Tab-separated table of C-alpha atoms in Angstrom:
chain	number	residue	atom	x	y	z
A	55	MET	CA	91.232	97.798	121.597
A	56	THR	CA	89.863	96.153	119.204
A	57	THR	CA	91.136	96.548	115.383
A	58	LEU	CA	88.770	96.854	112.252
A	59	ILE	CA	90.038	93.477	111.602
A	60	GLU	CA	88.865	91.267	114.668
A	61	LYS	CA	85.680	93.721	114.377
A	62	LEU	CA	85.154	92.183	111.038
A	63	ALA	CA	85.731	88.767	111.568
A	64	GLY	CA	83.592	88.588	114.376
A	65	VAL	CA	86.092	85.402	116.434
A	66	PRO	CA	84.545	84.652	120.197
A	67	PRO	CA	87.500	86.602	122.124
A	68	ASP	CA	87.094	83.057	124.460
A	69	SER	CA	87.651	80.397	121.300
A	70	LYS	CA	90.897	78.758	120.561
A	71	LEU	CA	91.503	81.100	117.393
A	72	GLY	CA	90.062	84.352	119.655
A	73	ALA	CA	92.858	83.462	122.357
A	74	ALA	CA	95.510	83.001	119.155
A	75	LEU	CA	94.880	86.761	117.911
A	76	LYS	CA	95.747	87.580	121.392
A	77	VAL	CA	99.027	85.839	120.791
A	78	ARG	CA	99.012	87.779	117.531
A	79	ALA	CA	97.866	91.167	118.968
A	80	GLU	CA	101.207	93.128	117.418
A	81	VAL	CA	100.485	92.441	114.420
A	82	LEU	CA	96.915	93.183	114.288
A	83	ARG	CA	97.824	96.802	115.922
A	84	LEU	CA	100.484	97.354	112.891
A	85	SER	CA	97.383	95.983	110.066
A	86	GLU	CA	95.909	98.744	111.864
A	87	ALA	CA	98.531	101.467	111.623
A	88	ALA	CA	98.653	100.460	107.509
A	89	HIS	CA	95.133	100.417	107.194
A	90	ASP	CA	95.248	104.725	108.538
A	91	ALA	CA	99.028	105.048	106.583
A	92	VAL	CA	97.525	103.696	103.518
A	93	LEU	CA	93.410	105.390	103.392
A	94	VAL	CA	93.833	109.033	105.642
A	95	PRO	CA	98.105	109.693	105.614
A	96	ARG	CA	99.061	112.886	106.800
A	97	GLU	CA	100.979	113.685	103.602
A	98	PRO	CA	97.831	111.889	100.368
A	99	GLY	CA	100.086	113.744	97.372
A	100	GLY	CA	97.354	112.822	94.384
A	101	LEU	CA	95.386	110.657	95.958
A	102	SER	CA	93.070	112.462	98.075
A	103	HIS	CA	91.656	111.235	101.057
A	104	ALA	CA	88.207	110.218	99.101
A	105	LEU	CA	89.788	109.072	96.262
A	106	ARG	CA	91.433	106.509	98.579
A	107	ALA	CA	88.324	105.638	100.077
A	108	ALA	CA	86.652	104.902	96.371
A	109	LEU	CA	89.493	102.697	95.176
A	110	ALA	CA	89.545	100.608	98.406
A	111	ALA	CA	85.506	100.376	98.170
A	112	ARG	CA	86.115	99.586	94.709
A	113	MET	CA	88.363	96.573	95.440
A	114	CYS	CA	87.019	95.504	97.973
A	115	ARG	CA	83.394	94.690	96.045
A	116	HIS	CA	85.970	93.145	93.137
A	117	VAL	CA	86.483	90.589	96.203
A	118	GLY	CA	82.515	90.621	97.216
A	119	ASN	CA	83.355	91.730	101.339
A	120	ALA	CA	80.107	94.079	101.782
A	121	ALA	CA	81.143	94.930	105.391
A	122	LEU	CA	84.669	96.189	104.199
A	123	VAL	CA	82.789	98.146	101.227
A	124	ALA	CA	80.340	99.709	103.774
A	125	HIS	CA	83.681	100.585	105.985
A	126	TYR	CA	84.992	102.249	102.689
A	127	GLU	CA	82.180	103.889	101.456
A	128	GLY	CA	81.586	105.458	104.620
A	129	TYR	CA	85.243	106.796	104.409
A	130	LEU	CA	84.316	108.170	100.836
A	131	ALA	CA	81.051	110.173	102.625
A	132	HIS	CA	83.608	111.882	105.050
A	133	GLY	CA	85.723	112.545	102.793
A	134	GLY	CA	84.544	115.718	100.902
A	135	ASP	CA	84.720	114.924	97.774
A	136	ALA	CA	81.826	113.666	96.304
A	137	GLU	CA	83.547	113.811	92.519
A	138	VAL	CA	85.360	110.691	92.603
A	139	ALA	CA	82.413	108.219	93.883
A	140	PRO	CA	81.817	106.343	91.174
A	141	LEU	CA	85.693	105.679	91.562
A	142	ALA	CA	83.650	103.290	93.810
A	143	HIS	CA	81.985	101.002	91.782
A	144	PRO	CA	83.508	99.105	89.503
A	145	GLY	CA	83.314	99.704	85.864
A	146	GLY	CA	82.608	103.722	86.662
A	147	SER	CA	84.512	106.346	86.312
A	148	ILE	CA	84.602	109.793	85.990
A	149	GLY	CA	85.929	111.232	82.516
A	150	ASP	CA	89.479	112.419	84.327
A	151	PRO	CA	92.398	110.156	82.796
A	152	ARG	CA	94.392	110.297	85.818
A	153	ARG	CA	92.132	109.791	88.080
A	154	ASP	CA	90.727	106.874	85.843
A	155	ALA	CA	93.514	105.545	84.889
A	156	MET	CA	94.350	104.830	88.498
A	157	ALA	CA	90.921	103.415	89.140
A	158	ARG	CA	91.987	100.372	86.414
A	159	HIS	CA	94.697	100.003	87.377
A	160	ALA	CA	92.970	98.785	91.529
A	161	ASP	CA	91.407	96.654	88.944
A	162	MET	CA	94.250	94.974	87.210
A	163	LEU	CA	96.697	95.303	91.255
A	164	THR	CA	93.244	93.050	92.705
A	165	LEU	CA	92.178	90.642	89.139
A	166	ALA	CA	95.155	89.940	87.701
A	167	PRO	CA	98.283	91.287	89.162
A	168	ARG	CA	100.056	88.039	87.887
A	169	GLN	CA	99.163	89.850	83.895
A	170	ALA	CA	101.240	92.966	85.211
A	171	THR	CA	103.699	94.261	83.163
A	172	ARG	CA	106.133	96.918	82.269
A	173	GLY	CA	102.652	98.304	80.029
A	174	ASP	CA	101.029	99.070	83.589
A	175	ILE	CA	103.784	101.493	84.738
A	176	GLU	CA	104.291	103.304	81.317
A	177	ALA	CA	100.219	103.986	80.851
A	178	LEU	CA	99.508	105.589	84.710
A	179	LYS	CA	102.887	107.641	83.531
A	180	ALA	CA	101.172	108.457	80.121
A	181	ALA	CA	97.911	109.513	82.283
A	182	GLY	CA	99.956	111.833	84.212
A	183	VAL	CA	100.178	110.033	87.496
A	184	SER	CA	103.253	110.489	88.936
A	185	GLU	CA	106.144	108.043	89.961
A	186	PRO	CA	105.356	109.006	93.797
A	187	ASP	CA	101.385	108.450	93.491
A	188	ILE	CA	102.494	104.980	90.899
A	189	VAL	CA	104.085	103.810	94.718
A	190	ARG	CA	101.412	105.343	96.894
A	191	LEU	CA	98.236	103.799	94.226
A	192	SER	CA	100.160	100.414	94.423
A	193	GLU	CA	100.539	100.060	98.991
A	194	LEU	CA	96.702	100.783	98.614
A	195	ALA	CA	95.390	98.336	96.221
A	196	ALA	CA	98.566	95.884	98.302
A	197	PHE	CA	97.132	96.160	101.711
A	198	VAL	CA	93.146	96.013	100.737
A	199	ASN	CA	93.972	92.791	99.177
A	200	TYR	CA	95.792	92.199	102.381
A	201	GLN	CA	93.072	92.814	104.649
A	202	LEU	CA	90.492	91.597	102.432
A	203	ARG	CA	92.805	87.703	102.710
A	204	VAL	CA	93.164	87.767	106.843
A	205	ILE	CA	89.614	88.792	107.227
A	206	ALA	CA	88.182	85.924	104.567
A	207	GLY	CA	91.310	83.501	106.011
A	208	LEU	CA	89.638	84.404	109.647
A	209	THR	CA	85.925	83.592	108.978
A	210	PHE	CA	86.878	80.356	107.539
A	211	LEU	CA	89.226	78.764	110.607
A	212	LYS	CA	86.382	80.479	112.771
A	213	GLU	CA	83.819	78.934	110.877
A	214	VAL	CA	85.999	75.417	111.445
A	215	GLU	CA	85.894	75.912	115.022
A	216	GLY	CA	83.035	76.139	114.783
A	217	ARG	CA	81.561	72.673	113.631
B	64	MET	CA	123.639	92.143	80.011
B	65	LYS	CA	121.109	90.587	82.322
B	66	LYS	CA	117.139	90.161	81.153
B	67	PRO	CA	114.073	89.742	82.716
B	68	VAL	CA	113.370	86.302	84.223
B	69	HIS	CA	109.713	84.649	83.263
B	70	GLU	CA	110.373	81.563	84.441
B	71	PHE	CA	110.586	80.116	88.345
B	72	THR	CA	113.424	79.886	89.946
B	73	ALA	CA	115.055	79.536	93.528
B	74	GLU	CA	118.051	81.502	92.084
B	75	VAL	CA	117.297	84.862	93.542
B	76	PRO	CA	117.891	87.780	91.251
B	77	GLU	CA	118.137	91.538	90.706
B	78	TRP	CA	115.346	93.756	90.951
B	79	SER	CA	114.847	96.083	88.793
B	80	PRO	CA	111.959	98.635	89.410
B	81	TYR	CA	109.263	100.511	86.859
B	82	VAL	CA	109.783	103.364	88.312
B	83	THR	CA	112.974	105.992	89.645
B	84	PRO	CA	113.376	105.562	93.400
B	85	VAL	CA	114.311	107.672	95.857
B	86	ASP	CA	117.526	109.197	95.937
B	87	PHE	CA	119.572	108.096	98.759
B	88	GLU	CA	121.459	111.351	99.333
B	89	THR	CA	117.916	113.229	99.064
B	90	ALA	CA	116.486	111.723	100.612
B	91	THR	CA	114.008	113.361	103.292
B	92	PRO	CA	114.154	112.756	107.267
B	93	GLU	CA	111.050	110.533	106.794
B	94	GLN	CA	111.834	108.350	103.732
B	95	ARG	CA	115.320	107.378	105.647
B	96	ALA	CA	113.912	107.205	108.559
B	97	ALA	CA	111.181	104.397	106.699
B	98	MET	CA	114.862	102.915	105.043
B	99	LYS	CA	115.830	102.406	108.604
B	100	ILE	CA	119.112	104.295	107.612
B	101	THR	CA	121.815	104.659	110.423
B	102	PRO	CA	124.767	104.746	110.771
B	103	SER	CA	126.084	100.963	110.635
B	104	ASN	CA	122.698	100.736	107.829
B	105	LYS	CA	123.694	102.457	104.585
B	106	GLY	CA	123.313	99.303	102.349
B	107	VAL	CA	119.709	100.042	100.859
B	108	SER	CA	117.962	98.305	98.351
B	109	ALA	CA	116.120	99.194	95.003
B	110	TYR	CA	113.166	97.790	96.554
B	111	VAL	CA	113.245	99.668	100.102
B	112	LEU	CA	114.067	102.984	97.427
B	113	THR	CA	110.719	102.238	95.422
B	114	LEU	CA	108.806	101.866	98.149
B	115	ALA	CA	110.382	105.356	100.037
B	116	HIS	CA	108.063	107.337	97.918
B	117	ASP	CA	105.236	106.403	100.440
B	118	PRO	CA	107.600	106.379	103.589
B	119	GLU	CA	103.994	106.431	106.019
B	120	SER	CA	103.552	102.886	104.647
B	121	LEU	CA	106.995	101.131	104.238
B	122	ASP	CA	107.329	102.432	107.539
B	123	VAL	CA	104.749	100.278	109.183
B	124	ARG	CA	104.628	97.400	106.183
B	125	SER	CA	108.429	96.572	107.311
B	126	PRO	CA	108.278	95.606	110.999
B	127	LEU	CA	105.087	94.106	110.160
B	128	PHE	CA	106.120	91.785	107.347
B	129	ASN	CA	108.967	90.983	109.995
B	130	LEU	CA	106.674	89.665	112.119
B	131	ILE	CA	104.803	87.585	109.998
B	132	MET	CA	107.677	86.137	108.291
B	133	TYR	CA	110.044	85.741	111.215
B	134	GLY	CA	108.046	85.299	114.473
B	135	LYS	CA	109.501	82.801	116.654
B	136	ASP	CA	106.681	80.550	118.277
B	137	GLY	CA	103.826	79.643	116.163
B	138	LEU	CA	103.526	78.126	112.734
B	139	ALA	CA	107.629	76.688	111.778
B	140	SER	CA	109.027	79.033	109.563
B	141	ALA	CA	109.779	76.272	106.740
B	142	GLU	CA	105.709	76.026	106.737
B	143	ARG	CA	105.529	80.098	106.420
B	144	GLU	CA	107.644	80.519	103.588
B	145	LEU	CA	105.542	77.813	101.650
B	146	GLY	CA	102.130	79.762	102.578
B	147	ALA	CA	103.878	83.010	100.856
B	148	THR	CA	105.477	80.495	98.250
B	149	ALA	CA	101.817	79.836	97.545
B	150	ALA	CA	100.761	83.481	96.966
B	151	SER	CA	103.670	84.140	95.016
B	152	VAL	CA	103.013	80.494	92.480
B	153	VAL	CA	99.332	82.599	92.543
B	154	ASN	CA	100.372	85.977	91.673
B	155	ARG	CA	103.125	84.865	89.662
B	156	CYS	CA	105.880	87.070	91.865
B	157	ILE	CA	109.012	85.597	90.169
B	158	TYR	CA	110.981	87.562	92.476
B	159	CYS	CA	108.528	86.230	95.782
B	160	THR	CA	108.766	82.960	94.630
B	161	ALA	CA	112.827	82.662	94.251
B	162	VAL	CA	113.254	84.641	97.499
B	163	HIS	CA	110.890	82.322	99.747
B	164	THR	CA	111.566	79.192	98.474
B	165	SER	CA	115.069	79.733	98.288
B	166	ARG	CA	114.349	80.305	102.318
B	167	PHE	CA	112.453	76.982	102.143
B	168	LEU	CA	115.143	75.110	100.242
B	169	ASN	CA	118.002	76.855	103.631
B	170	LEU	CA	115.902	75.828	106.563
B	171	THR	CA	114.235	71.688	105.162
B	172	LYS	CA	116.774	70.582	102.124
B	173	ARG	CA	113.455	69.441	100.703
B	174	THR	CA	114.504	69.938	96.869
B	175	ASP	CA	111.922	67.646	95.940
B	176	VAL	CA	109.153	69.984	97.193
B	177	VAL	CA	110.062	73.198	95.371
B	178	ASP	CA	110.609	71.169	91.991
B	179	ALA	CA	107.468	69.941	92.224
B	180	ILE	CA	105.640	73.446	92.268
B	181	PHE	CA	107.919	74.551	89.697
B	182	ALA	CA	106.533	71.629	87.730
B	183	ASP	CA	103.268	71.879	88.067
B	184	GLU	CA	102.204	75.123	90.195
B	185	ARG	CA	98.660	75.466	92.007
B	186	ASN	CA	98.629	71.349	91.261
B	187	ALA	CA	101.676	70.154	92.687
B	188	ARG	CA	100.942	67.235	94.133
B	189	LEU	CA	103.120	66.779	97.989
B	190	GLU	CA	102.818	65.088	100.839
B	191	PRO	CA	99.195	65.925	103.002
B	192	ARG	CA	100.456	67.782	105.577
B	193	HIS	CA	102.296	70.683	103.023
B	194	GLN	CA	99.372	69.415	100.322
B	195	ALA	CA	96.887	71.256	102.784
B	196	LEU	CA	99.124	74.308	103.595
B	197	PHE	CA	99.576	75.123	99.856
B	198	ASP	CA	96.413	74.419	98.805
B	199	PHE	CA	95.044	76.857	101.658
B	200	ALA	CA	97.293	79.669	101.035
B	201	ALA	CA	96.727	79.301	97.111
B	202	LYS	CA	93.052	79.847	97.563
B	203	LEU	CA	93.158	82.125	99.597
B	204	SER	CA	95.712	84.399	97.508
B	205	THR	CA	93.110	84.132	94.428
B	206	THR	CA	90.358	86.700	93.158
B	207	PRO	CA	87.771	85.993	93.907
B	208	ILE	CA	89.053	84.091	96.853
B	209	GLU	CA	88.564	80.415	96.102
B	210	ALA	CA	89.465	79.169	99.728
B	211	SER	CA	86.282	77.259	102.162
B	212	ALA	CA	86.404	76.448	105.236
B	213	ASP	CA	86.689	72.733	103.869
B	214	ASP	CA	90.100	73.927	103.227
B	215	ALA	CA	89.980	75.262	106.279
B	216	ALA	CA	89.506	72.331	107.947
B	217	LYS	CA	92.173	70.092	106.312
B	218	LEU	CA	94.666	72.056	107.898
B	219	LYS	CA	92.888	71.053	111.444
B	220	ASP	CA	93.442	67.473	109.648
B	221	VAL	CA	96.993	67.759	109.768
B	222	GLY	CA	96.998	68.616	112.831
B	223	LEU	CA	97.962	72.229	112.865
B	224	SER	CA	96.538	73.848	116.153
B	225	GLU	CA	94.601	77.544	115.657
B	226	LEU	CA	98.177	80.041	116.028
B	227	GLU	CA	99.319	77.654	112.953
B	228	GLN	CA	96.359	78.115	111.049
B	229	LEU	CA	96.156	82.366	112.095
B	230	ASP	CA	99.932	82.144	111.475
B	231	LEU	CA	99.529	81.017	107.612
B	232	VAL	CA	96.995	83.252	106.647
B	233	LEU	CA	99.239	86.309	107.372
B	234	SER	CA	101.864	84.634	105.755
B	235	ALA	CA	99.761	83.766	102.155
B	236	ALA	CA	97.966	87.429	102.988
B	237	ILE	CA	101.231	89.024	103.198
B	238	PHE	CA	102.118	87.973	100.432
B	239	GLY	CA	98.945	88.868	98.670
B	240	TRP	CA	101.194	92.556	99.939
B	241	ALA	CA	104.626	92.203	98.204
B	242	ASN	CA	103.657	90.507	95.259
B	243	ARG	CA	100.831	93.283	94.508
B	244	LEU	CA	104.886	95.323	95.101
B	245	MET	CA	107.313	93.771	93.745
B	246	HIS	CA	105.436	91.983	91.075
B	247	THR	CA	104.442	95.236	89.449
B	248	LEU	CA	106.194	98.109	90.292
B	249	GLY	CA	109.444	95.973	88.958
B	250	GLU	CA	111.204	93.190	86.703
B	251	PRO	CA	113.428	90.202	88.076
B	252	LEU	CA	116.635	90.345	85.926
B	253	ALA	CA	119.676	87.648	85.848
């Protein structure tokens, strides 16, 4: 089975990098399982599947990966909650303090995690985000940033091997 | 009274969460399974207890992290630690930087490398192989992503195989994940 990372990185299977990916098949399998755990968890808490897809698309727009944006837009379209769609775009808000605060936090986690302080977590709590949801949101943002970097890294390595 | 640590160090601090960790005694069976609690393993860190608020993620993340950082073949352990360190410096995760520079030091005894990184961070001047690895991992960790195929070509130039190159990508990327938890959900104290 081809995982999402392999599909989007497009590494030729018969290349040396393709062979390396076969050696790391378990890493790819676990990465796919992590994707499912943050995007479509059995217990979503206060982050609906649609909200998760919208925030993932928003973060991928920040980093500029159009293929991954399209992937998460697909999840959003099937998420059954069109209300959160504006959150899929940087700067987008829906007038709901709790979910708008989560979107702003996803922006910070993607763009400038080094600037994070206790105040960012206090702001989420003040906006009504529960502590379990703060952890769920952090895992979602952290995973998407991992995935963006694995795909970007593979794309550069693929280009070098093709030179 | 311990105080927050704001400067890079190889002395591993304590980690104190900003959110209330899951209570060990009242954790659900799913949370206990994700924390890998067994009769012989009852020591669970504040970090793992915090992440147990999302057991589905924790259950996958722990084995993925261990496989990427501590797998047997491919990139040398010390060089994975260097990739982890580069990401952690970019994201200014004091705790992760301390853990992974201390592991690098245990493996290599190269205090000069760690001193150079702490002094000049992303501008650190290192020997060619370390420089290629450190720069690529750091540039892969920024937003926007600054790395390019030319940076990747330097990995090939210093002799990394494709599997080693892949392992460096993974070790930097998994710290794009770890830093976003460790640095944002709590603080280092010493």
